[in-house]
Every structure is written in C-alpha cells, then in structure tokens.
Amino acid sequence: MLKSSRFLITAFISLNVSAQNTSYQGFSYPDNASNAISITFDDARHSQVDNGLSLLNKYKVKATFYVSPFNVEERVSKWQKAVKDGHEIANHTNKHLCTGNFEWLRQQGLSLEQASLEDIEKDIIDSQQYIKQTLGVDAKAFAYPCGNTFVGRGANTKSYVPLIAKHFDTGRTWLDETANNPNFTDFSQLTSLRIDGLTFAEIKTMIEQHRTNNSWIILAGHEIGKGGQYTTDINALEELINYLQKPDAGYWLETVSEVSSYIKEHRKDIH
Ligand SMILES: [Zn+2]
C-alpha cells in the first residue's frame, strides 16, 4: 500500500509539474490580431477558379489551394492566373488515395488499405513535378486526401505523416474538431474545420468557438458556388471575408505557408 501511495504522490507531483510546463502561453500575430485564419480549398475543383477566384481577388484575399493535377489539367490557364494573383498552390496528390470504404476508389484499386508507402510517395512526387512544370510552383504545403494519414490495414498499418514531414513544410488533415495551438500544433498534421454546406452564421459561430488560446484556424472547402454537401456557399464566403477583414475582428487572414512560417519563427515550443 505504502509503495502505491508513494507512486500516486509522485505521479500527482509530476502531473502538476507537467501541467505547469504545458500551461498556455500567449501568442502574438501581426497587427495585434488574436488569431490567424487561413481559407483553403481542396482538389482543384473547377468552380474554385471559375467562381471563387474573382471573389477572393476582389477582396485581395490570398487562399491556399491544395490541387490535384487531373483537375488542374482541365483549367491550366485559370490556375496559372491564380498563381499570378498570389494564391498559394499546394499538393493534394493526383490519385487522391483515400479509404476504400469509398466504393468508387476501392473498385479502381485506389484505396489506402491496398497501398504502400512507396505508392503514396510516388504519387506525391509526381504531383509535385506536375505543379512545378505546369504552374512554376514548388509546393510547400500538403493536404491529406479525405484527411486519411495511413496506408495498409490492421497490424500492418503505417502512417504516412513522416513522408509528409520529409517533403513539405506542412500537412493538413480534414474534418477536425479543434483549431491549431500555435505553440504546440504539429505542422505535419494541421487541423482544419469544414466550411462546405454552412451558412455564414454557422461558420461565424464555429470560428468564434475555436478562437481561444490565440489559435490558428484553418478553414477547408471544396466547390465554391451554390448548394451541395461539398460546396462552400459563395455568398457565405463573401460575408465571411467581410467579417474577417473588419479591423476590430482580430483575425490575421493569410495563406497556410505564410502563417506557418510566421509561427515557426515566433512560437515558444511546448511539449
Ligand atoms: Zn480531396
């Protein structure tokens, strides 16, 4: 009994010490903003350049686009314009491997359960080369298709997060429940919050709920237009931009790589 009480006391003390060490330390962004926020879109869906670019450019907002080459190929000149306009182009692979529970992927043999780390790395490098050749960009950021970070199954599952850490400054997941703590977040598994299918009021409520601890909030969508589970409503997006750009809103709105570089330079690491 004595031994176990000693253990409990020691455990309590060490928990307390680690709680002190990891207690929240503030973080300052440019222009005294209390939060950083990034607007991102995945897959290079056509509506992003057909509908979204002119809206973003109207308000001089720089977004991060995680592109898949097979979609870029059908709108090359528009994506080249997006680069000229100063938007960030990032890598989302070409094969877009996700869990084979998506039947349409599994039937093509394009599931992560059936893939190896070599398969995924080749897809990443091929896409990187395409982006360089077609758009003249060395992509620094990556978004995991479907937010899945593994290959294989069961006891043979492997994470491909280390591959992303090797090739990119940042990797972003999808459908998360938290924003990023600037002093703690792993740049290879940045979280994101879904904006598809939401009204401006719903997006506003969501981001306000996640702005504690000087968080970096990354928003993620797919189509830009009207209606649909995978569509960011274009009017909601405009209202959101107006809201974020109000000087007293306290948000620093920038691309993923701009924010990550700033945080890497200024963070006080906590573990
Ligand atoms: Zn995707």
mmCIF file of C-alpha atoms and ligand atoms in Angstrom:
data_model
loop_
_atom_site.group_PDB
_atom_site.id
_atom_site.type_symbol
_atom_site.label_atom_id
_atom_site.label_comp_id
_atom_site.label_asym_id
_atom_site.label_seq_id
_atom_site.Cartn_x
_atom_site.Cartn_y
_atom_site.Cartn_z
ATOM 1 C CA MET A 1 0.000 0.000 0.000
ATOM 2 C CA LEU A 2 2.813 2.370 1.002
ATOM 3 C CA LYS A 3 4.530 1.770 -2.309
ATOM 4 C CA SER A 4 1.394 2.522 -4.250
ATOM 5 C CA SER A 5 0.680 5.707 -2.235
ATOM 6 C CA ARG A 6 4.221 6.870 -2.926
ATOM 7 C CA PHE A 7 3.661 6.144 -6.571
ATOM 8 C CA LEU A 8 0.413 8.091 -6.524
ATOM 9 C CA ILE A 9 2.045 11.089 -4.818
ATOM 10 C CA THR A 10 4.941 11.032 -7.286
ATOM 11 C CA ALA A 11 2.528 10.728 -10.187
ATOM 12 C CA PHE A 12 0.482 13.619 -8.798
ATOM 13 C CA ILE A 13 3.557 15.835 -8.427
ATOM 14 C CA SER A 14 4.843 15.036 -11.903
ATOM 15 C CA LEU A 15 1.395 15.653 -13.382
ATOM 16 C CA ASN A 16 1.312 19.004 -11.644
ATOM 17 C CA VAL A 17 4.771 19.914 -12.915
ATOM 18 C CA SER A 18 3.876 18.934 -16.455
ATOM 19 C CA ALA A 19 0.610 20.876 -16.158
ATOM 20 C CA GLN A 20 2.651 23.945 -15.228
ATOM 21 C CA ASN A 21 5.072 23.381 -18.074
ATOM 22 C CA THR A 22 2.333 22.997 -20.629
ATOM 23 C CA SER A 23 0.029 25.750 -19.362
ATOM 24 C CA TYR A 24 -0.985 28.042 -22.154
ATOM 25 C CA GLN A 25 1.440 30.734 -23.219
ATOM 26 C CA GLY A 26 0.075 33.573 -25.342
ATOM 27 C CA PHE A 27 0.964 34.085 -28.973
ATOM 28 C CA SER A 28 1.059 37.347 -30.952
ATOM 29 C CA TYR A 29 0.258 37.659 -34.644
ATOM 30 C CA PRO A 30 0.946 40.641 -36.939
ATOM 31 C CA ASP A 31 -1.240 43.739 -36.467
ATOM 32 C CA ASN A 32 -2.116 42.663 -32.917
ATOM 33 C CA ALA A 33 -4.501 40.025 -34.241
ATOM 34 C CA SER A 34 -5.557 37.489 -31.624
ATOM 35 C CA ASN A 35 -5.983 34.667 -34.166
ATOM 36 C CA ALA A 36 -4.608 33.598 -37.511
ATOM 37 C CA ILE A 37 -7.032 32.201 -40.067
ATOM 38 C CA SER A 38 -6.466 30.552 -43.446
ATOM 39 C CA ILE A 39 -9.049 29.784 -46.114
ATOM 40 C CA THR A 40 -8.230 26.619 -48.060
ATOM 41 C CA PHE A 41 -9.837 24.584 -50.845
ATOM 42 C CA ASP A 42 -9.099 21.020 -51.933
ATOM 43 C CA ASP A 43 -8.981 19.007 -55.179
ATOM 44 C CA ALA A 44 -8.690 21.970 -57.651
ATOM 45 C CA ARG A 45 -12.416 21.673 -58.335
ATOM 46 C CA HIS A 46 -13.291 23.751 -61.418
ATOM 47 C CA SER A 47 -15.660 26.047 -59.503
ATOM 48 C CA GLN A 48 -12.728 27.277 -57.416
ATOM 49 C CA VAL A 49 -11.215 29.071 -60.418
ATOM 50 C CA ASP A 50 -14.499 29.516 -62.353
ATOM 51 C CA ASN A 51 -16.400 31.155 -59.445
ATOM 52 C CA GLY A 52 -14.099 31.662 -56.490
ATOM 53 C CA LEU A 53 -11.031 33.449 -57.815
ATOM 54 C CA SER A 54 -12.767 36.695 -58.790
ATOM 55 C CA LEU A 55 -14.416 36.920 -55.360
ATOM 56 C CA LEU A 56 -11.150 36.298 -53.491
ATOM 57 C CA ASN A 57 -9.303 38.770 -55.716
ATOM 58 C CA LYS A 58 -11.998 41.431 -55.236
ATOM 59 C CA TYR A 59 -11.137 41.477 -51.516
ATOM 60 C CA LYS A 60 -7.390 40.806 -52.030
ATOM 61 C CA VAL A 61 -7.687 37.579 -50.019
ATOM 62 C CA LYS A 62 -4.962 35.007 -50.599
ATOM 63 C CA ALA A 63 -6.237 31.442 -50.277
ATOM 64 C CA THR A 64 -4.395 28.118 -50.218
ATOM 65 C CA PHE A 65 -5.462 25.667 -52.929
ATOM 66 C CA TYR A 66 -4.483 22.021 -52.419
ATOM 67 C CA VAL A 67 -4.596 20.875 -56.018
ATOM 68 C CA SER A 68 -4.885 17.520 -57.758
ATOM 69 C CA PRO A 69 -3.216 17.604 -61.201
ATOM 70 C CA PHE A 70 -6.024 15.727 -63.016
ATOM 71 C CA ASN A 71 -8.344 18.668 -62.289
ATOM 72 C CA VAL A 72 -5.739 21.395 -62.907
ATOM 73 C CA GLU A 73 -5.173 19.893 -66.361
ATOM 74 C CA GLU A 74 -8.690 20.959 -67.424
ATOM 75 C CA ARG A 75 -8.235 24.621 -66.350
ATOM 76 C CA VAL A 76 -4.482 25.209 -66.741
ATOM 77 C CA SER A 77 -4.622 28.900 -67.754
ATOM 78 C CA LYS A 78 -7.001 29.741 -64.891
ATOM 79 C CA TRP A 79 -4.713 28.047 -62.376
ATOM 80 C CA GLN A 80 -1.736 29.921 -63.837
ATOM 81 C CA LYS A 81 -3.696 33.116 -63.208
ATOM 82 C CA ALA A 82 -4.354 32.040 -59.614
ATOM 83 C CA VAL A 83 -0.591 31.797 -59.129
ATOM 84 C CA LYS A 84 -0.075 35.263 -60.661
ATOM 85 C CA ASP A 85 -2.758 36.640 -58.349
ATOM 86 C CA GLY A 86 -0.684 35.490 -55.369
ATOM 87 C CA HIS A 87 -2.658 32.489 -54.151
ATOM 88 C CA GLU A 88 -0.809 29.552 -52.653
ATOM 89 C CA ILE A 89 -0.753 26.347 -54.685
ATOM 90 C CA ALA A 90 -0.238 23.213 -52.611
ATOM 91 C CA ASN A 91 -0.147 19.439 -53.187
ATOM 92 C CA HIS A 92 -3.165 17.105 -52.765
ATOM 93 C CA THR A 93 -1.790 14.175 -54.845
ATOM 94 C CA ASN A 94 -3.070 13.084 -58.262
ATOM 95 C CA LYS A 95 -4.555 9.679 -57.404
ATOM 96 C CA HIS A 96 -6.314 11.041 -54.326
ATOM 97 C CA LEU A 97 -5.988 7.771 -52.389
ATOM 98 C CA CYS A 98 -8.486 7.504 -49.525
ATOM 99 C CA THR A 99 -10.032 4.717 -47.536
ATOM 100 C CA GLY A 100 -11.500 2.015 -49.768
ATOM 101 C CA ASN A 101 -14.760 2.426 -47.912
ATOM 102 C CA PHE A 102 -15.344 4.884 -50.744
ATOM 103 C CA GLU A 103 -16.513 2.228 -53.193
ATOM 104 C CA TRP A 104 -15.570 4.194 -56.335
ATOM 105 C CA LEU A 105 -11.947 4.349 -55.168
ATOM 106 C CA ARG A 106 -11.723 0.749 -53.988
ATOM 107 C CA GLN A 107 -13.015 -0.569 -57.312
ATOM 108 C CA GLN A 108 -10.132 1.180 -59.072
ATOM 109 C CA GLY A 109 -7.600 -0.269 -56.598
ATOM 110 C CA LEU A 110 -7.099 3.268 -55.264
ATOM 111 C CA SER A 111 -7.554 2.611 -51.575
ATOM 112 C CA LEU A 112 -5.064 3.389 -48.830
ATOM 113 C CA GLU A 113 -5.702 -0.055 -47.338
ATOM 114 C CA GLN A 114 -4.276 -1.560 -50.561
ATOM 115 C CA ALA A 115 -1.410 0.955 -50.934
ATOM 116 C CA SER A 116 2.217 1.027 -49.737
ATOM 117 C CA LEU A 117 4.315 3.962 -48.539
ATOM 118 C CA GLU A 118 6.215 3.732 -51.864
ATOM 119 C CA ASP A 119 2.943 4.107 -53.826
ATOM 120 C CA ILE A 120 1.944 7.193 -51.912
ATOM 121 C CA GLU A 121 5.396 8.781 -52.114
ATOM 122 C CA LYS A 122 5.488 8.303 -55.893
ATOM 123 C CA ASP A 123 2.071 9.956 -56.231
ATOM 124 C CA ILE A 124 3.243 12.879 -54.087
ATOM 125 C CA ILE A 125 6.442 13.364 -56.109
ATOM 126 C CA ASP A 126 4.651 13.026 -59.480
ATOM 127 C CA SER A 127 2.149 15.690 -58.392
ATOM 128 C CA GLN A 128 4.930 17.924 -57.121
ATOM 129 C CA GLN A 129 6.654 17.710 -60.513
ATOM 130 C CA TYR A 130 3.402 18.440 -62.368
ATOM 131 C CA ILE A 131 2.759 21.525 -60.211
ATOM 132 C CA LYS A 132 6.318 22.728 -60.833
ATOM 133 C CA GLN A 133 6.186 22.170 -64.596
ATOM 134 C CA THR A 134 2.662 23.488 -65.180
ATOM 135 C CA LEU A 135 2.364 26.263 -62.619
ATOM 136 C CA GLY A 136 6.021 27.011 -61.821
ATOM 137 C CA VAL A 137 5.474 26.447 -58.100
ATOM 138 C CA ASP A 138 7.435 24.431 -55.545
ATOM 139 C CA ALA A 139 4.516 23.413 -53.340
ATOM 140 C CA LYS A 140 5.369 23.728 -49.652
ATOM 141 C CA ALA A 141 2.066 22.537 -48.217
ATOM 142 C CA PHE A 142 0.129 19.265 -48.452
ATOM 143 C CA ALA A 143 -3.429 18.212 -47.607
ATOM 144 C CA TYR A 144 -4.158 14.538 -46.922
ATOM 145 C CA PRO A 145 -6.903 13.353 -49.305
ATOM 146 C CA CYS A 146 -10.013 12.671 -47.170
ATOM 147 C CA GLY A 147 -7.853 13.563 -44.161
ATOM 148 C CA ASN A 148 -6.572 9.954 -44.032
ATOM 149 C CA THR A 149 -2.934 9.634 -42.937
ATOM 150 C CA PHE A 150 -2.300 5.872 -43.197
ATOM 151 C CA VAL A 151 -1.550 3.030 -45.613
ATOM 152 C CA GLY A 152 -2.328 -0.662 -45.038
ATOM 153 C CA ARG A 153 -4.652 -2.188 -42.509
ATOM 154 C CA GLY A 154 -4.700 -3.649 -39.011
ATOM 155 C CA ALA A 155 -1.334 -4.656 -37.549
ATOM 156 C CA ASN A 156 0.349 -3.713 -40.839
ATOM 157 C CA THR A 157 -0.948 -0.131 -40.908
ATOM 158 C CA LYS A 158 1.707 2.536 -41.397
ATOM 159 C CA SER A 159 1.440 6.271 -41.005
ATOM 160 C CA TYR A 160 2.482 8.402 -43.946
ATOM 161 C CA VAL A 161 2.791 11.504 -41.776
ATOM 162 C CA PRO A 162 6.632 11.065 -41.696
ATOM 163 C CA LEU A 163 6.666 11.205 -45.531
ATOM 164 C CA ILE A 164 4.786 14.487 -45.439
ATOM 165 C CA ALA A 165 7.152 15.866 -42.799
ATOM 166 C CA LYS A 166 10.052 14.909 -45.131
ATOM 167 C CA HIS A 167 8.654 16.548 -48.290
ATOM 168 C CA PHE A 168 6.624 19.536 -47.025
ATOM 169 C CA ASP A 169 6.623 22.383 -44.512
ATOM 170 C CA THR A 170 3.047 21.486 -43.535
ATOM 171 C CA GLY A 171 0.395 18.770 -43.879
ATOM 172 C CA ARG A 172 -3.317 19.455 -43.274
ATOM 173 C CA THR A 173 -5.997 16.963 -42.255
ATOM 174 C CA TRP A 174 -9.783 17.336 -42.653
ATOM 175 C CA LEU A 175 -12.969 17.274 -40.550
ATOM 176 C CA ASP A 176 -11.222 18.030 -37.286
ATOM 177 C CA GLU A 177 -12.748 19.167 -34.022
ATOM 178 C CA THR A 178 -10.096 21.674 -32.980
ATOM 179 C CA ALA A 179 -8.106 24.614 -34.266
ATOM 180 C CA ASN A 180 -4.289 24.731 -34.006
ATOM 181 C CA ASN A 181 -2.494 25.862 -30.847
ATOM 182 C CA PRO A 182 0.366 27.959 -32.297
ATOM 183 C CA ASN A 183 2.777 26.913 -29.553
ATOM 184 C CA PHE A 184 2.034 23.204 -29.843
ATOM 185 C CA THR A 185 0.499 22.079 -33.126
ATOM 186 C CA ASP A 186 2.360 19.541 -35.303
ATOM 187 C CA PHE A 187 2.931 21.201 -38.672
ATOM 188 C CA SER A 188 2.652 17.797 -40.334
ATOM 189 C CA GLN A 189 -0.900 17.306 -39.022
ATOM 190 C CA LEU A 190 -2.507 20.729 -39.010
ATOM 191 C CA THR A 191 -6.210 20.572 -38.272
ATOM 192 C CA SER A 192 -8.962 22.102 -40.390
ATOM 193 C CA LEU A 193 -12.635 22.943 -39.993
ATOM 194 C CA ARG A 194 -15.171 22.274 -42.732
ATOM 195 C CA ILE A 195 -16.977 25.265 -44.279
ATOM 196 C CA ASP A 196 -18.832 23.353 -47.035
ATOM 197 C CA GLY A 197 -22.608 23.394 -46.724
ATOM 198 C CA LEU A 198 -22.671 26.036 -43.967
ATOM 199 C CA THR A 199 -24.301 29.447 -43.817
ATOM 200 C CA PHE A 200 -22.224 32.469 -42.815
ATOM 201 C CA ALA A 201 -23.934 32.486 -39.391
ATOM 202 C CA GLU A 202 -22.926 28.837 -38.857
ATOM 203 C CA ILE A 203 -19.334 29.491 -39.950
ATOM 204 C CA LYS A 204 -19.127 32.533 -37.670
ATOM 205 C CA THR A 205 -20.421 30.563 -34.680
ATOM 206 C CA MET A 206 -17.925 27.781 -35.413
ATOM 207 C CA ILE A 207 -14.854 30.003 -35.706
ATOM 208 C CA GLU A 208 -15.767 32.062 -32.646
ATOM 209 C CA GLN A 209 -15.973 28.807 -30.664
ATOM 210 C CA HIS A 210 -12.453 27.881 -31.752
ATOM 211 C CA ARG A 211 -10.580 31.127 -31.179
ATOM 212 C CA THR A 212 -9.354 30.526 -27.633
ATOM 213 C CA ASN A 213 -5.607 30.254 -26.956
ATOM 214 C CA ASN A 214 -4.698 32.512 -29.905
ATOM 215 C CA SER A 215 -5.488 29.592 -32.184
ATOM 216 C CA TRP A 216 -4.732 29.335 -35.882
ATOM 217 C CA ILE A 217 -7.987 28.370 -37.552
ATOM 218 C CA ILE A 218 -7.751 26.675 -40.955
ATOM 219 C CA LEU A 219 -10.993 26.520 -42.913
ATOM 220 C CA ALA A 220 -11.426 23.906 -45.643
ATOM 221 C CA GLY A 221 -13.876 23.613 -48.527
ATOM 222 C CA HIS A 222 -14.308 22.033 -51.961
ATOM 223 C CA GLU A 223 -16.631 23.550 -54.593
ATOM 224 C CA ILE A 224 -17.382 27.295 -54.480
ATOM 225 C CA GLY A 225 -20.921 28.089 -55.575
ATOM 226 C CA LYS A 226 -24.440 27.256 -54.543
ATOM 227 C CA GLY A 227 -25.894 24.190 -52.825
ATOM 228 C CA GLY A 228 -24.431 20.777 -52.065
ATOM 229 C CA GLN A 229 -22.687 18.955 -49.271
ATOM 230 C CA TYR A 230 -19.250 19.639 -50.776
ATOM 231 C CA THR A 231 -19.889 23.262 -51.762
ATOM 232 C CA THR A 232 -18.822 26.382 -49.898
ATOM 233 C CA ASP A 233 -21.662 28.843 -50.423
ATOM 234 C CA ILE A 234 -20.289 31.776 -52.405
ATOM 235 C CA ASN A 235 -22.404 34.348 -50.553
ATOM 236 C CA ALA A 236 -21.409 32.907 -47.179
ATOM 237 C CA LEU A 237 -17.771 33.123 -48.302
ATOM 238 C CA GLU A 238 -18.171 36.810 -49.192
ATOM 239 C CA GLU A 239 -19.824 37.573 -45.844
ATOM 240 C CA LEU A 240 -17.064 35.652 -44.083
ATOM 241 C CA ILE A 241 -14.340 37.659 -45.827
ATOM 242 C CA ASN A 242 -16.089 40.940 -44.945
ATOM 243 C CA TYR A 243 -16.288 39.824 -41.334
ATOM 244 C CA LEU A 244 -12.673 38.660 -41.091
ATOM 245 C CA GLN A 245 -11.363 41.844 -42.685
ATOM 246 C CA LYS A 246 -13.026 44.158 -40.163
ATOM 247 C CA PRO A 247 -10.114 45.780 -38.297
ATOM 248 C CA ASP A 248 -11.642 45.036 -34.883
ATOM 249 C CA ALA A 249 -12.361 41.363 -35.682
ATOM 250 C CA GLY A 250 -8.840 40.428 -34.551
ATOM 251 C CA TYR A 251 -8.081 37.940 -37.327
ATOM 252 C CA TRP A 252 -4.901 37.750 -39.416
ATOM 253 C CA LEU A 253 -6.078 36.221 -42.703
ATOM 254 C CA GLU A 254 -3.198 34.641 -44.656
ATOM 255 C CA THR A 255 -2.207 31.522 -46.576
ATOM 256 C CA VAL A 256 -1.179 28.352 -44.763
ATOM 257 C CA SER A 257 2.508 28.720 -45.635
ATOM 258 C CA GLU A 258 2.631 32.400 -44.615
ATOM 259 C CA VAL A 259 1.075 31.631 -41.238
ATOM 260 C CA SER A 260 3.156 28.504 -40.635
ATOM 261 C CA SER A 261 6.412 30.363 -41.408
ATOM 262 C CA TYR A 262 5.419 33.134 -39.007
ATOM 263 C CA ILE A 263 4.507 30.697 -36.230
ATOM 264 C CA LYS A 264 7.687 28.647 -36.691
ATOM 265 C CA GLU A 265 9.698 31.824 -36.251
ATOM 266 C CA HIS A 266 7.815 33.098 -33.199
ATOM 267 C CA ARG A 267 6.489 30.079 -31.270
ATOM 268 C CA LYS A 268 7.532 29.149 -27.783
ATOM 269 C CA ASP A 269 7.570 25.374 -28.064
ATOM 270 C CA ILE A 270 5.608 23.421 -25.514
ATOM 271 C CA HIS A 271 5.618 19.637 -25.402
HETATM 272 ZN ZN ZN B 1 -9.656 15.885 -51.684
#
